[in-house]
PDB file of C-alpha atoms in Angstrom:
ATOM      1  CA  MET A   1     -16.702 100.214 145.379  1.00 46.00           C
ATOM      2  CA  ASP A   2     -14.064 102.393 143.768  1.00 49.00           C
ATOM      3  CA  SER A   3     -10.675 100.802 143.309  1.00 49.00           C
ATOM      4  CA  GLN A   4      -7.836 102.457 145.182  1.00 53.00           C
ATOM      5  CA  PRO A   5      -4.932 103.863 143.108  1.00 51.00           C
ATOM      6  CA  PRO A   6      -1.796 101.737 143.339  1.00 46.00           C
ATOM      7  CA  SER A   7       0.729 102.753 145.913  1.00 48.00           C
ATOM      8  CA  PRO A   8       4.096 104.090 144.762  1.00 45.00           C
ATOM      9  CA  GLU A   9       5.615 100.708 145.551  1.00 46.00           C
ATOM     10  CA  GLU A  10       3.120  98.977 143.224  1.00 44.00           C
ATOM     11  CA  LYS A  11       3.576 101.300 140.211  1.00 41.00           C
ATOM     12  CA  PRO A  12       5.536  99.800 137.283  1.00 39.00           C
ATOM     13  CA  ARG A  13       9.084 101.055 137.284  1.00 37.00           C
ATOM     14  CA  GLU A  14      10.523 102.366 134.014  1.00 38.00           C
ATOM     15  CA  GLU A  15      14.176 101.814 133.257  1.00 37.00           C
ATOM     16  CA  PRO A  16      15.837 105.228 132.869  1.00 38.00           C
ATOM     17  CA  ARG A  17      17.896 105.853 129.718  1.00 45.00           C
ATOM     18  CA  ALA A  18      20.872 108.062 130.299  1.00 45.00           C
ATOM     19  CA  LEU A  19      21.016 109.114 126.621  1.00 56.00           C
ATOM     20  CA  ALA A  20      17.285 109.802 126.184  1.00 68.00           C
ATOM     21  CA  GLY A  21      17.486 113.538 127.000  1.00 83.00           C
ATOM     22  CA  ALA A  22      16.929 115.964 124.133  1.00 88.00           C
ATOM     23  CA  GLY A  23      20.169 117.792 124.942  1.00 91.00           C
ATOM     24  CA  VAL A  24      22.247 114.612 124.709  1.00 91.00           C
ATOM     25  CA  ARG A  25      20.570 113.579 121.464  1.00 92.00           C
ATOM     26  CA  LEU A  26      21.159 117.037 119.972  1.00 94.00           C
ATOM     27  CA  PHE A  27      24.834 116.916 120.963  1.00 95.00           C
ATOM     28  CA  LEU A  28      25.291 113.443 119.415  1.00 94.00           C
ATOM     29  CA  THR A  29      23.469 114.430 116.229  1.00 95.00           C
ATOM     30  CA  SER A  30      25.592 117.560 115.720  1.00 96.00           C
ATOM     31  CA  ALA A  31      28.827 115.705 116.467  1.00 96.00           C
ATOM     32  CA  THR A  32      27.905 112.923 114.028  1.00 96.00           C
ATOM     33  CA  LEU A  33      27.009 115.419 111.301  1.00 96.00           C
ATOM     34  CA  LEU A  34      30.319 117.289 111.413  1.00 96.00           C
ATOM     35  CA  PHE A  35      32.370 114.111 111.810  1.00 97.00           C
ATOM     36  CA  CYS A  36      30.651 112.561 108.788  1.00 96.00           C
ATOM     37  CA  GLU A  37      31.056 115.735 106.738  1.00 96.00           C
ATOM     38  CA  LEU A  38      34.827 115.837 107.298  1.00 96.00           C
ATOM     39  CA  LEU A  39      35.070 112.103 106.624  1.00 96.00           C
ATOM     40  CA  LEU A  40      33.396 112.475 103.237  1.00 95.00           C
ATOM     41  CA  ILE A  41      35.468 115.545 102.273  1.00 94.00           C
ATOM     42  CA  ARG A  42      38.657 113.660 103.149  1.00 94.00           C
ATOM     43  CA  TRP A  43      37.779 110.175 101.844  1.00 93.00           C
ATOM     44  CA  ILE A  44      35.962 110.803  98.535  1.00 92.00           C
ATOM     45  CA  PRO A  45      38.615 112.995  96.812  1.00 90.00           C
ATOM     46  CA  ALA A  46      41.284 110.494  97.852  1.00 89.00           C
ATOM     47  CA  ASN A  47      39.485 107.833  95.785  1.00 87.00           C
ATOM     48  CA  VAL A  48      37.940 109.912  92.978  1.00 85.00           C
ATOM     49  CA  ILE A  49      40.691 111.984  91.390  1.00 81.00           C
ATOM     50  CA  TYR A  50      38.349 114.222  89.411  1.00 77.00           C
ATOM     51  CA  VAL A  51      36.357 115.250  92.494  1.00 83.00           C
ATOM     52  CA  GLY A  52      39.584 116.191  94.270  1.00 80.00           C
ATOM     53  CA  PHE A  53      39.846 119.305  92.075  1.00 79.00           C
ATOM     54  CA  PHE A  54      36.410 120.460  93.262  1.00 80.00           C
ATOM     55  CA  ALA A  55      36.367 119.541  96.949  1.00 82.00           C
ATOM     56  CA  ASN A  56      34.415 122.707  97.764  1.00 89.00           C
ATOM     57  CA  PHE A  57      31.450 121.236  95.910  1.00 91.00           C
ATOM     58  CA  LEU A  58      31.350 118.430  98.476  1.00 92.00           C
ATOM     59  CA  LEU A  59      31.331 121.034 101.241  1.00 92.00           C
ATOM     60  CA  MET A  60      28.440 122.889  99.601  1.00 94.00           C
ATOM     61  CA  GLY A  61      26.528 119.651  99.085  1.00 94.00           C
ATOM     62  CA  ALA A  62      27.040 118.692 102.726  1.00 95.00           C
ATOM     63  CA  PHE A  63      25.814 122.060 104.026  1.00 94.00           C
ATOM     64  CA  LEU A  64      22.841 122.050 101.669  1.00 96.00           C
ATOM     65  CA  GLY A  65      21.970 118.512 102.763  1.00 96.00           C
ATOM     66  CA  MET A  66      22.147 119.425 106.449  1.00 95.00           C
ATOM     67  CA  GLY A  67      19.848 122.401 105.897  1.00 94.00           C
ATOM     68  CA  LEU A  68      17.393 120.378 103.841  1.00 95.00           C
ATOM     69  CA  GLY A  69      17.337 117.561 106.386  1.00 94.00           C
ATOM     70  CA  THR A  70      16.741 120.001 109.238  1.00 92.00           C
ATOM     71  CA  LEU A  71      13.775 121.559 107.428  1.00 92.00           C
ATOM     72  CA  LEU A  72      12.255 118.217 106.444  1.00 91.00           C
ATOM     73  CA  GLY A  73      12.785 116.718 109.887  1.00 87.00           C
ATOM     74  CA  ALA A  74      10.763 119.499 111.488  1.00 79.00           C
ATOM     75  CA  ARG A  75       7.777 118.615 109.281  1.00 80.00           C
ATOM     76  CA  LEU A  76       7.976 114.824 108.968  1.00 75.00           C
ATOM     77  CA  ALA A  77       7.293 112.123 111.517  1.00 67.00           C
ATOM     78  CA  ARG A  78      10.116 109.820 112.536  1.00 71.00           C
ATOM     79  CA  LEU A  79      10.836 107.336 109.770  1.00 73.00           C
ATOM     80  CA  PRO A  80      10.644 103.632 110.678  1.00 73.00           C
ATOM     81  CA  VAL A  81      13.979 103.009 108.955  1.00 78.00           C
ATOM     82  CA  SER A  82      16.794 105.555 108.800  1.00 84.00           C
ATOM     83  CA  PRO A  83      17.894 106.101 105.186  1.00 90.00           C
ATOM     84  CA  PHE A  84      21.423 107.064 106.265  1.00 93.00           C
ATOM     85  CA  PRO A  85      23.053 103.578 106.558  1.00 92.00           C
ATOM     86  CA  PRO A  86      21.821 102.371 103.127  1.00 93.00           C
ATOM     87  CA  LEU A  87      22.938 105.623 101.488  1.00 93.00           C
ATOM     88  CA  LEU A  88      26.351 105.398 103.137  1.00 94.00           C
ATOM     89  CA  LEU A  89      26.687 101.801 101.952  1.00 93.00           C
ATOM     90  CA  ALA A  90      25.803 102.911  98.416  1.00 91.00           C
ATOM     91  CA  ILE A  91      28.537 105.566  98.472  1.00 92.00           C
ATOM     92  CA  VAL A  92      31.125 103.130  99.843  1.00 91.00           C
ATOM     93  CA  LEU A  93      30.241 100.676  97.075  1.00 89.00           C
ATOM     94  CA  LEU A  94      30.273 103.241  94.276  1.00 85.00           C
ATOM     95  CA  VAL A  95      33.323 105.326  95.075  1.00 83.00           C
ATOM     96  CA  PRO A  96      36.226 102.857  95.412  1.00 76.00           C
ATOM     97  CA  TRP A  97      34.743  99.574  94.198  1.00 65.00           C
ATOM     98  CA  ALA A  98      32.957 100.730  91.054  1.00 57.00           C
ATOM     99  CA  ARG A  99      35.953 102.913  90.087  1.00 61.00           C
ATOM    100  CA  LEU A 100      33.740 105.987  89.859  1.00 59.00           C
ATOM    101  CA  ASP A 101      36.181 108.337  88.167  1.00 54.00           C
ATOM    102  CA  ALA A 102      36.825 110.364  85.044  1.00 53.00           C
ATOM    103  CA  ARG A 103      39.954 110.726  82.961  1.00 52.00           C
ATOM    104  CA  ILE A 104      40.735 114.185  81.610  1.00 51.00           C
ATOM    105  CA  GLU A 105      43.455 115.123  79.171  1.00 51.00           C
ATOM    106  CA  ALA A 106      46.291 117.135  80.655  1.00 50.00           C
ATOM    107  CA  ARG A 107      45.655 120.863  80.350  1.00 50.00           C
ATOM    108  CA  GLU A 108      47.064 124.051  81.799  1.00 49.00           C
ATOM    109  CA  GLU A 109      43.631 124.827  83.247  1.00 50.00           C
ATOM    110  CA  VAL A 110      40.959 122.582  84.736  1.00 47.00           C
ATOM    111  CA  PHE A 111      37.331 123.295  83.900  1.00 47.00           C
ATOM    112  CA  LEU A 112      34.147 121.950  85.429  1.00 46.00           C
ATOM    113  CA  LEU A 113      33.019 120.645  82.035  1.00 45.00           C
ATOM    114  CA  PRO A 114      36.274 120.299  80.056  1.00 43.00           C
ATOM    115  CA  GLU A 115      36.241 119.911  76.293  1.00 45.00           C
ATOM    116  CA  GLY A 116      37.344 116.505  75.102  1.00 46.00           C
ATOM    117  CA  ALA A 117      36.835 114.884  78.500  1.00 47.00           C
ATOM    118  CA  SER A 118      35.184 111.497  78.771  1.00 50.00           C
ATOM    119  CA  THR A 119      31.408 111.524  79.027  1.00 48.00           C
ATOM    120  CA  GLY A 120      31.675 110.362  82.632  1.00 53.00           C
ATOM    121  CA  ALA A 121      33.410 113.603  83.607  1.00 56.00           C
ATOM    122  CA  ASN A 122      30.132 115.490  83.219  1.00 66.00           C
ATOM    123  CA  VAL A 123      28.319 113.030  85.489  1.00 77.00           C
ATOM    124  CA  VAL A 124      30.803 112.162  88.208  1.00 78.00           C
ATOM    125  CA  LEU A 125      30.838 115.425  90.136  1.00 81.00           C
ATOM    126  CA  PRO A 126      27.041 116.064  90.126  1.00 86.00           C
ATOM    127  CA  LEU A 127      26.403 112.433  91.099  1.00 86.00           C
ATOM    128  CA  VAL A 128      28.835 112.488  94.003  1.00 88.00           C
ATOM    129  CA  VAL A 129      27.523 115.851  95.238  1.00 91.00           C
ATOM    130  CA  LEU A 130      23.936 114.551  95.031  1.00 93.00           C
ATOM    131  CA  LEU A 131      24.833 111.446  97.039  1.00 92.00           C
ATOM    132  CA  VAL A 132      26.553 113.570  99.687  1.00 94.00           C
ATOM    133  CA  LEU A 133      23.543 115.899  99.817  1.00 96.00           C
ATOM    134  CA  LEU A 134      21.101 113.013 100.325  1.00 95.00           C
ATOM    135  CA  LEU A 135      23.349 111.356 102.887  1.00 95.00           C
ATOM    136  CA  MET A 136      23.738 114.468 105.027  1.00 96.00           C
ATOM    137  CA  ALA A 137      20.017 115.274 104.699  1.00 95.00           C
ATOM    138  CA  ALA A 138      19.162 111.801 106.009  1.00 94.00           C
ATOM    139  CA  LEU A 139      21.527 112.251 108.948  1.00 94.00           C
ATOM    140  CA  ALA A 140      20.138 115.721 109.775  1.00 94.00           C
ATOM    141  CA  LEU A 141      16.460 114.682 109.923  1.00 92.00           C
ATOM    142  CA  PRO A 142      16.350 114.549 113.766  1.00 91.00           C
ATOM    143  CA  LEU A 143      17.995 117.974 114.045  1.00 91.00           C
ATOM    144  CA  GLY A 144      14.866 120.051 113.383  1.00 89.00           C
ATOM    145  CA  PRO A 145      12.677 118.572 116.153  1.00 90.00           C
ATOM    146  CA  LEU A 146      15.600 118.608 118.585  1.00 91.00           C
ATOM    147  CA  LEU A 147      16.324 122.299 117.988  1.00 91.00           C
ATOM    148  CA  ARG A 148      12.654 123.120 118.625  1.00 89.00           C
ATOM    149  CA  SER A 149      12.423 120.985 121.776  1.00 89.00           C
ATOM    150  CA  MET A 150      14.247 123.499 124.002  1.00 89.00           C
ATOM    151  CA  ARG A 151      14.963 127.187 124.301  1.00 93.00           C
ATOM    152  CA  PRO A 152      16.766 128.579 121.239  1.00 91.00           C
ATOM    153  CA  LEU A 153      19.882 129.788 123.060  1.00 94.00           C
ATOM    154  CA  ARG A 154      20.380 126.472 124.862  1.00 94.00           C
ATOM    155  CA  ALA A 155      19.723 124.498 121.681  1.00 94.00           C
ATOM    156  CA  TYR A 156      22.212 126.617 119.735  1.00 94.00           C
ATOM    157  CA  ALA A 157      24.884 126.204 122.424  1.00 96.00           C
ATOM    158  CA  ILE A 158      24.485 122.421 122.480  1.00 95.00           C
ATOM    159  CA  ASP A 159      24.483 122.284 118.674  1.00 95.00           C
ATOM    160  CA  ILE A 160      27.736 124.259 118.456  1.00 96.00           C
ATOM    161  CA  ALA A 161      29.345 122.158 121.209  1.00 97.00           C
ATOM    162  CA  GLY A 162      28.459 118.945 119.393  1.00 96.00           C
ATOM    163  CA  ALA A 163      29.766 120.286 116.085  1.00 96.00           C
ATOM    164  CA  LEU A 164      33.084 121.288 117.672  1.00 97.00           C
ATOM    165  CA  ALA A 165      33.359 117.849 119.291  1.00 97.00           C
ATOM    166  CA  GLY A 166      32.862 116.150 115.919  1.00 97.00           C
ATOM    167  CA  ILE A 167      35.469 118.369 114.283  1.00 97.00           C
ATOM    168  CA  ALA A 168      37.968 117.789 117.100  1.00 97.00           C
ATOM    169  CA  ALA A 169      37.445 114.020 116.963  1.00 97.00           C
ATOM    170  CA  PHE A 170      38.143 113.771 113.243  1.00 97.00           C
ATOM    171  CA  THR A 171      41.086 116.175 113.492  1.00 96.00           C
ATOM    172  CA  ALA A 172      42.654 114.003 116.194  1.00 97.00           C
ATOM    173  CA  LEU A 173      42.168 110.859 114.125  1.00 97.00           C
ATOM    174  CA  SER A 174      43.740 112.493 111.071  1.00 95.00           C
ATOM    175  CA  ALA A 175      46.708 113.721 113.095  1.00 95.00           C
ATOM    176  CA  ALA A 176      47.226 110.145 114.333  1.00 96.00           C
ATOM    177  CA  TRP A 177      47.625 108.866 110.726  1.00 94.00           C
ATOM    178  CA  THR A 178      44.526 106.688 110.973  1.00 95.00           C
ATOM    179  CA  GLY A 179      42.681 105.413 107.913  1.00 93.00           C
ATOM    180  CA  PRO A 180      39.105 104.906 106.703  1.00 94.00           C
ATOM    181  CA  LEU A 181      38.514 101.787 108.799  1.00 94.00           C
ATOM    182  CA  VAL A 182      39.029 103.787 112.003  1.00 96.00           C
ATOM    183  CA  TRP A 183      36.965 106.704 110.691  1.00 96.00           C
ATOM    184  CA  PHE A 184      33.984 104.548 109.734  1.00 96.00           C
ATOM    185  CA  SER A 185      34.281 102.637 113.015  1.00 96.00           C
ATOM    186  CA  VAL A 186      34.008 105.884 114.996  1.00 97.00           C
ATOM    187  CA  LEU A 187      31.083 106.948 112.807  1.00 96.00           C
ATOM    188  CA  ALA A 188      29.384 103.612 113.524  1.00 95.00           C
ATOM    189  CA  GLY A 189      29.931 104.182 117.248  1.00 95.00           C
ATOM    190  CA  LEU A 190      28.345 107.636 117.043  1.00 94.00           C
ATOM    191  CA  LEU A 191      25.380 106.203 115.156  1.00 93.00           C
ATOM    192  CA  ALA A 192      25.018 103.461 117.770  1.00 92.00           C
ATOM    193  CA  ALA A 193      24.965 106.066 120.550  1.00 91.00           C
ATOM    194  CA  LYS A 194      22.320 108.034 118.636  1.00 88.00           C
ATOM    195  CA  GLY A 195      20.287 104.859 118.192  1.00 85.00           C
ATOM    196  CA  LEU A 196      20.412 104.101 121.903  1.00 83.00           C
ATOM    197  CA  ALA A 197      19.356 107.658 122.700  1.00 81.00           C
ATOM    198  CA  GLU A 198      16.422 107.603 120.296  1.00 78.00           C
ATOM    199  CA  GLY A 199      15.388 104.061 121.161  1.00 73.00           C
ATOM    200  CA  PRO A 200      15.516 101.011 118.869  1.00 71.00           C
ATOM    201  CA  GLY A 201      13.187 100.999 115.885  1.00 68.00           C
ATOM    202  CA  ARG A 202      11.936  98.455 113.401  1.00 71.00           C
ATOM    203  CA  GLY A 203      14.838  99.134 111.072  1.00 71.00           C
ATOM    204  CA  SER A 204      17.602  98.899 113.659  1.00 81.00           C
ATOM    205  CA  LEU A 205      18.775  95.478 112.458  1.00 87.00           C
ATOM    206  CA  ALA A 206      18.888  96.675 108.843  1.00 87.00           C
ATOM    207  CA  SER A 207      20.928  99.708 109.880  1.00 89.00           C
ATOM    208  CA  VAL A 208      23.366  97.521 111.815  1.00 91.00           C
ATOM    209  CA  ALA A 209      23.756  95.207 108.806  1.00 92.00           C
ATOM    210  CA  CYS A 210      24.474  98.148 106.472  1.00 93.00           C
ATOM    211  CA  MET A 211      27.101  99.588 108.829  1.00 93.00           C
ATOM    212  CA  ALA A 212      28.734  96.154 109.169  1.00 94.00           C
ATOM    213  CA  CYS A 213      29.043  96.026 105.364  1.00 94.00           C
ATOM    214  CA  VAL A 214      30.509  99.546 105.349  1.00 94.00           C
ATOM    215  CA  LEU A 215      33.179  98.544 107.866  1.00 93.00           C
ATOM    216  CA  PHE A 216      34.007  95.408 105.885  1.00 92.00           C
ATOM    217  CA  LEU A 217      34.363  97.317 102.608  1.00 89.00           C
ATOM    218  CA  SER A 218      36.419 100.118 104.162  1.00 87.00           C
ATOM    219  CA  HIS A 219      39.007  97.536 105.222  1.00 82.00           C
ATOM    220  CA  ALA A 220      39.756  96.529 101.612  1.00 77.00           C
ATOM    221  CA  PRO A 221      43.549  96.110 101.259  1.00 78.00           C
ATOM    222  CA  PRO A 222      45.424  97.827  98.390  1.00 76.00           C
ATOM    223  CA  PRO A 223      46.350  95.785  95.301  1.00 75.00           C
ATOM    224  CA  GLU A 224      49.303  93.426  95.465  1.00 76.00           C
ATOM    225  CA  GLY A 225      52.646  95.183  95.325  1.00 76.00           C
ATOM    226  CA  MET A 226      51.238  98.460  96.623  1.00 84.00           C
ATOM    227  CA  TRP A 227      51.502 100.045 100.091  1.00 87.00           C
ATOM    228  CA  GLU A 228      49.049 102.567 101.436  1.00 90.00           C
ATOM    229  CA  ARG A 229      49.236 105.108 104.259  1.00 91.00           C
ATOM    230  CA  TRP A 230      46.913 107.911 105.256  1.00 93.00           C
ATOM    231  CA  SER A 231      48.819 111.006 106.326  1.00 92.00           C
ATOM    232  CA  PRO A 232      47.058 113.835 108.208  1.00 92.00           C
ATOM    233  CA  TYR A 233      46.227 115.330 104.792  1.00 89.00           C
ATOM    234  CA  TYR A 234      46.440 112.773 101.983  1.00 89.00           C
ATOM    235  CA  ARG A 235      46.176 109.152 100.933  1.00 91.00           C
ATOM    236  CA  ILE A 236      49.717 108.046 100.041  1.00 91.00           C
ATOM    237  CA  THR A 237      50.298 104.932  97.934  1.00 90.00           C
ATOM    238  CA  VAL A 238      53.674 103.441  97.012  1.00 89.00           C
ATOM    239  CA  SER A 239      54.119 100.894  94.201  1.00 86.00           C
ATOM    240  CA  ARG A 240      57.075  99.357  92.377  1.00 83.00           C
ATOM    241  CA  TRP A 241      57.998 100.035  88.759  1.00 75.00           C
ATOM    242  CA  GLY A 242      60.831  99.176  86.376  1.00 67.00           C
ATOM    243  CA  ARG A 243      60.972  95.468  87.267  1.00 69.00           C
ATOM    244  CA  GLY A 244      60.853  96.327  90.930  1.00 62.00           C
ATOM    245  CA  ALA A 245      63.943  98.531  90.849  1.00 71.00           C
ATOM    246  CA  GLY A 246      62.108 101.766  91.536  1.00 81.00           C
ATOM    247  CA  LEU A 247      59.256 103.098  93.600  1.00 85.00           C
ATOM    248  CA  ALA A 248      56.420 105.389  92.536  1.00 86.00           C
ATOM    249  CA  ILE A 249      54.575 107.574  95.068  1.00 88.00           C
ATOM    250  CA  ASN A 250      51.019 108.712  94.414  1.00 87.00           C
ATOM    251  CA  VAL A 251      49.156 111.248  96.531  1.00 88.00           C
ATOM    252  CA  ASN A 252      45.353 110.973  96.324  1.00 87.00           C
ATOM    253  CA  GLY A 253      45.819 108.992  93.115  1.00 81.00           C
ATOM    254  CA  ILE A 254      48.049 111.581  91.418  1.00 82.00           C
ATOM    255  CA  GLY A 255      51.717 110.917  90.631  1.00 80.00           C
ATOM    256  CA  HIS A 256      53.966 112.746  93.084  1.00 77.00           C
ATOM    257  CA  GLN A 257      57.514 111.333  93.113  1.00 80.00           C
ATOM    258  CA  THR A 258      59.515 108.393  91.777  1.00 78.00           C
ATOM    259  CA  PHE A 259      62.584 106.674  93.190  1.00 76.00           C
ATOM    260  CA  GLY A 260      65.020 104.823  90.961  1.00 74.00           C
ATOM    261  CA  PRO A 261      68.644 103.776  90.639  1.00 72.00           C
ATOM    262  CA  MET A 262      71.088 106.368  89.328  1.00 66.00           C
ATOM    263  CA  PRO A 263      72.433 105.655  85.821  1.00 66.00           C
ATOM    264  CA  ARG A 264      76.033 104.533  85.588  1.00 66.00           C
ATOM    265  CA  GLU A 265      76.888 107.345  83.218  1.00 66.00           C
ATOM    266  CA  LEU A 266      75.728 110.677  84.518  1.00 60.00           C
ATOM    267  CA  PRO A 267      74.659 113.253  81.924  1.00 61.00           C
ATOM    268  CA  ARG A 268      76.973 116.086  81.041  1.00 62.00           C
ATOM    269  CA  ASN A 269      76.696 119.124  83.272  1.00 61.00           C
ATOM    270  CA  PRO A 270      74.280 117.587  85.776  1.00 65.00           C
ATOM    271  CA  PRO A 271      72.311 120.117  87.852  1.00 68.00           C
ATOM    272  CA  TYR A 272      74.051 118.947  91.031  1.00 65.00           C
ATOM    273  CA  GLU A 273      77.278 120.598  89.827  1.00 73.00           C
ATOM    274  CA  GLN A 274      75.752 124.005  89.183  1.00 77.00           C
ATOM    275  CA  VAL A 275      76.751 125.432  92.556  1.00 76.00           C
ATOM    276  CA  TYR A 276      80.384 124.480  91.930  1.00 76.00           C
ATOM    277  CA  ARG A 277      80.296 126.244  88.573  1.00 81.00           C
ATOM    278  CA  TRP A 278      79.008 129.334  90.324  1.00 85.00           C
ATOM    279  CA  PHE A 279      81.789 129.171  92.946  1.00 83.00           C
ATOM    280  CA  PRO A 280      84.822 127.456  91.354  1.00 85.00           C
ATOM    281  CA  GLY A 281      87.462 126.171  93.728  1.00 83.00           C
ATOM    282  CA  ARG A 282      85.170 126.390  96.764  1.00 81.00           C
ATOM    283  CA  THR A 283      84.368 123.564  99.146  1.00 80.00           C
ATOM    284  CA  PHE A 284      81.454 123.516 101.550  1.00 77.00           C
ATOM    285  CA  GLU A 285      81.512 121.730 104.891  1.00 82.00           C
ATOM    286  CA  ARG A 286      78.017 122.768 105.964  1.00 84.00           C
ATOM    287  CA  VAL A 287      75.219 122.877 103.392  1.00 78.00           C
ATOM    288  CA  LEU A 288      71.522 123.672 103.728  1.00 77.00           C
ATOM    289  CA  VAL A 289      69.462 121.853 101.081  1.00 71.00           C
ATOM    290  CA  VAL A 290      66.014 123.357 100.456  1.00 71.00           C
ATOM    291  CA  GLY A 291      63.472 121.227  98.572  1.00 64.00           C
ATOM    292  CA  ALA A 292      65.476 118.018  98.319  1.00 55.00           C
ATOM    293  CA  GLY A 293      62.446 116.171  96.921  1.00 60.00           C
ATOM    294  CA  ALA A 294      62.834 112.415  97.146  1.00 57.00           C
ATOM    295  CA  GLY A 295      66.388 112.701  98.442  1.00 55.00           C
ATOM    296  CA  ASN A 296      68.298 111.827  95.261  1.00 53.00           C
ATOM    297  CA  ASP A 297      69.294 115.505  94.954  1.00 51.00           C
ATOM    298  CA  LEU A 298      71.836 114.841  97.687  1.00 50.00           C
ATOM    299  CA  VAL A 299      73.885 112.424  95.581  1.00 46.00           C
TER     300      VAL A 299
END
């Protein structure tokens, strides 16, 4: 006697996943890629002075990595463990904690391979670009299959929408004067959403552990006696000098301005008196000061 097929009421019910659609996963992947790209371009030069002179190389490495990851992802099966979190942890460990930097003698021009530079100068930039390339390639691996899973025009529209969302998110965070801890936290949230959309894998716990370490390291406070703020464009650090009487301002690790007490005896013919030498006997009730610098020009 043939068994009867189960009635609709008897069939096992599958829990729907709101993020499991290919369109949603493509949107999240594109948004994460562009958000991570801007994060790296903003964060790495702020910690590695030498790389700051060649920020376009980071952009080229990121684009090359995204293209390479898209091509490889279309030909490879899904990896059991995503290589992105371990690579990101490696970058976070190397850049600020290992003092990955190069010192170059002051010159009128800056060259990619300057004469007389320390041996590390020839290694720093290629190493950082390679790490960025591998990181973005690992993040872009799901992009190839997702782009091929739907009609080209629809896939392209979703891809562009996700990229614009990632750019807008990082732009808003920068405008709000947020720092790396907030940036990496948002990146971790995007990765968590991607993980929920793709379904948990065998390496999910390892990925979570790596991202937890990244968040912990990104919260490292500045050295004692130093204050740090992240403006919409730069990393600004303020430290004391001259037995605490003055302040030094660095922008992305480069000296920008210093504040200090005025000497008791002013030098002869100080520059502040030049305007009065140009117009003797004149007084000015309303003055427009252009380029006052740190403010001591108004003395």
